[in-house]
Amino acid sequence: QCRVHVFEPVPPYYKSLQRLFKNDSKVIVESFGLGNPERTIVISKDSLKGEGTFVMKTTDVDSKKGNYELKIRTVTSML
């Protein structure tokens, strides 16, 4: 039986994907991205308005300014 895993660390996009696939048991939506090393990165909400995202330094984190903390996990942690 085939299953599809979707990796989406950006909270509003993750929620949209969950709603889209809520009745499809073959699609599993994960709330993190894949990369190496495992880490938490920060992006500005404003950066999502274009074609890419802007990663900020951890020291620039300020949730009042509208940033997202995104979890990144390695592929091997999924096995």
Tab-separated table of C-alpha atoms in Angstrom:
chain	number	residue	atom	x	y	z
A	1	GLN	CA	0.000	0.000	0.000
A	2	CYS	CA	1.489	3.320	-1.086
A	3	ARG	CA	1.515	6.430	1.144
A	4	VAL	CA	2.601	9.975	0.434
A	5	HIS	CA	4.361	12.091	3.079
A	6	VAL	CA	4.130	15.853	2.666
A	7	PHE	CA	6.658	17.929	4.628
A	8	GLU	CA	5.540	21.494	5.329
A	9	PRO	CA	7.092	23.435	8.213
A	10	VAL	CA	5.245	26.735	7.654
A	11	PRO	CA	2.224	26.660	10.018
A	12	PRO	CA	-0.491	28.190	7.776
A	13	TYR	CA	0.571	26.063	4.796
A	14	TYR	CA	0.668	22.971	7.006
A	15	LYS	CA	-2.882	23.675	8.245
A	16	SER	CA	-4.109	24.153	4.673
A	17	LEU	CA	-2.587	20.832	3.631
A	18	GLN	CA	-4.128	19.092	6.643
A	19	ARG	CA	-7.563	20.354	5.624
A	20	LEU	CA	-6.982	19.425	1.991
A	21	PHE	CA	-6.002	15.818	2.787
A	22	LYS	CA	-8.023	15.202	5.975
A	23	ASN	CA	-10.113	12.484	4.314
A	24	ASP	CA	-7.256	10.810	2.465
A	25	SER	CA	-5.583	8.192	4.652
A	26	LYS	CA	-2.841	7.676	2.062
A	27	VAL	CA	-1.501	11.226	2.522
A	28	ILE	CA	0.378	12.065	5.713
A	29	VAL	CA	1.127	15.739	6.299
A	30	GLU	CA	4.147	16.418	8.526
A	31	SER	CA	4.642	19.770	10.281
A	32	PHE	CA	8.394	19.978	9.692
A	33	GLY	CA	10.855	20.197	6.852
A	34	LEU	CA	13.698	17.884	5.920
A	35	GLY	CA	17.339	18.890	5.977
A	36	ASN	CA	20.706	18.356	7.544
A	37	PRO	CA	21.495	19.088	10.327
A	38	GLU	CA	18.379	18.940	12.470
A	39	ARG	CA	17.656	22.443	13.679
A	40	THR	CA	15.103	25.172	14.131
A	41	ILE	CA	15.186	28.012	11.641
A	42	VAL	CA	13.326	31.294	11.651
A	43	ILE	CA	11.610	32.941	8.723
A	44	SER	CA	9.790	36.205	8.461
A	45	LYS	CA	6.065	35.988	7.721
A	46	ASP	CA	6.591	38.828	5.241
A	47	SER	CA	9.030	36.682	3.267
A	48	LEU	CA	6.215	34.272	2.370
A	49	LYS	CA	4.631	36.805	0.050
A	50	GLY	CA	7.175	36.146	-2.703
A	51	GLU	CA	8.572	33.100	-4.462
A	52	GLY	CA	10.953	32.057	-1.686
A	53	THR	CA	11.594	32.385	2.024
A	54	PHE	CA	14.144	34.352	3.965
A	55	VAL	CA	15.923	32.547	6.813
A	56	MET	CA	16.857	34.734	9.763
A	57	LYS	CA	19.506	34.327	12.438
A	58	THR	CA	18.196	32.755	15.640
A	59	THR	CA	19.145	35.934	17.497
A	60	ASP	CA	16.653	37.854	15.331
A	61	VAL	CA	13.689	35.879	16.659
A	62	ASP	CA	10.870	38.083	17.850
A	63	SER	CA	7.401	36.574	17.632
A	64	LYS	CA	5.894	40.041	18.026
A	65	LYS	CA	7.383	40.967	14.654
A	66	GLY	CA	5.682	38.086	12.880
A	67	ASN	CA	8.251	35.338	12.499
A	68	TYR	CA	7.809	31.565	12.301
A	69	GLU	CA	10.108	29.043	13.963
A	70	LEU	CA	10.372	26.033	11.668
A	71	LYS	CA	11.528	22.579	12.692
A	72	ILE	CA	13.934	20.809	10.346
A	73	ARG	CA	14.591	17.089	10.785
A	74	THR	CA	16.924	14.684	9.027
A	75	VAL	CA	15.657	11.963	6.726
A	76	THR	CA	17.164	9.306	8.986
A	77	SER	CA	15.051	10.530	11.915
A	78	MET	CA	12.002	9.561	9.847
A	79	LEU	CA	13.086	5.944	9.395
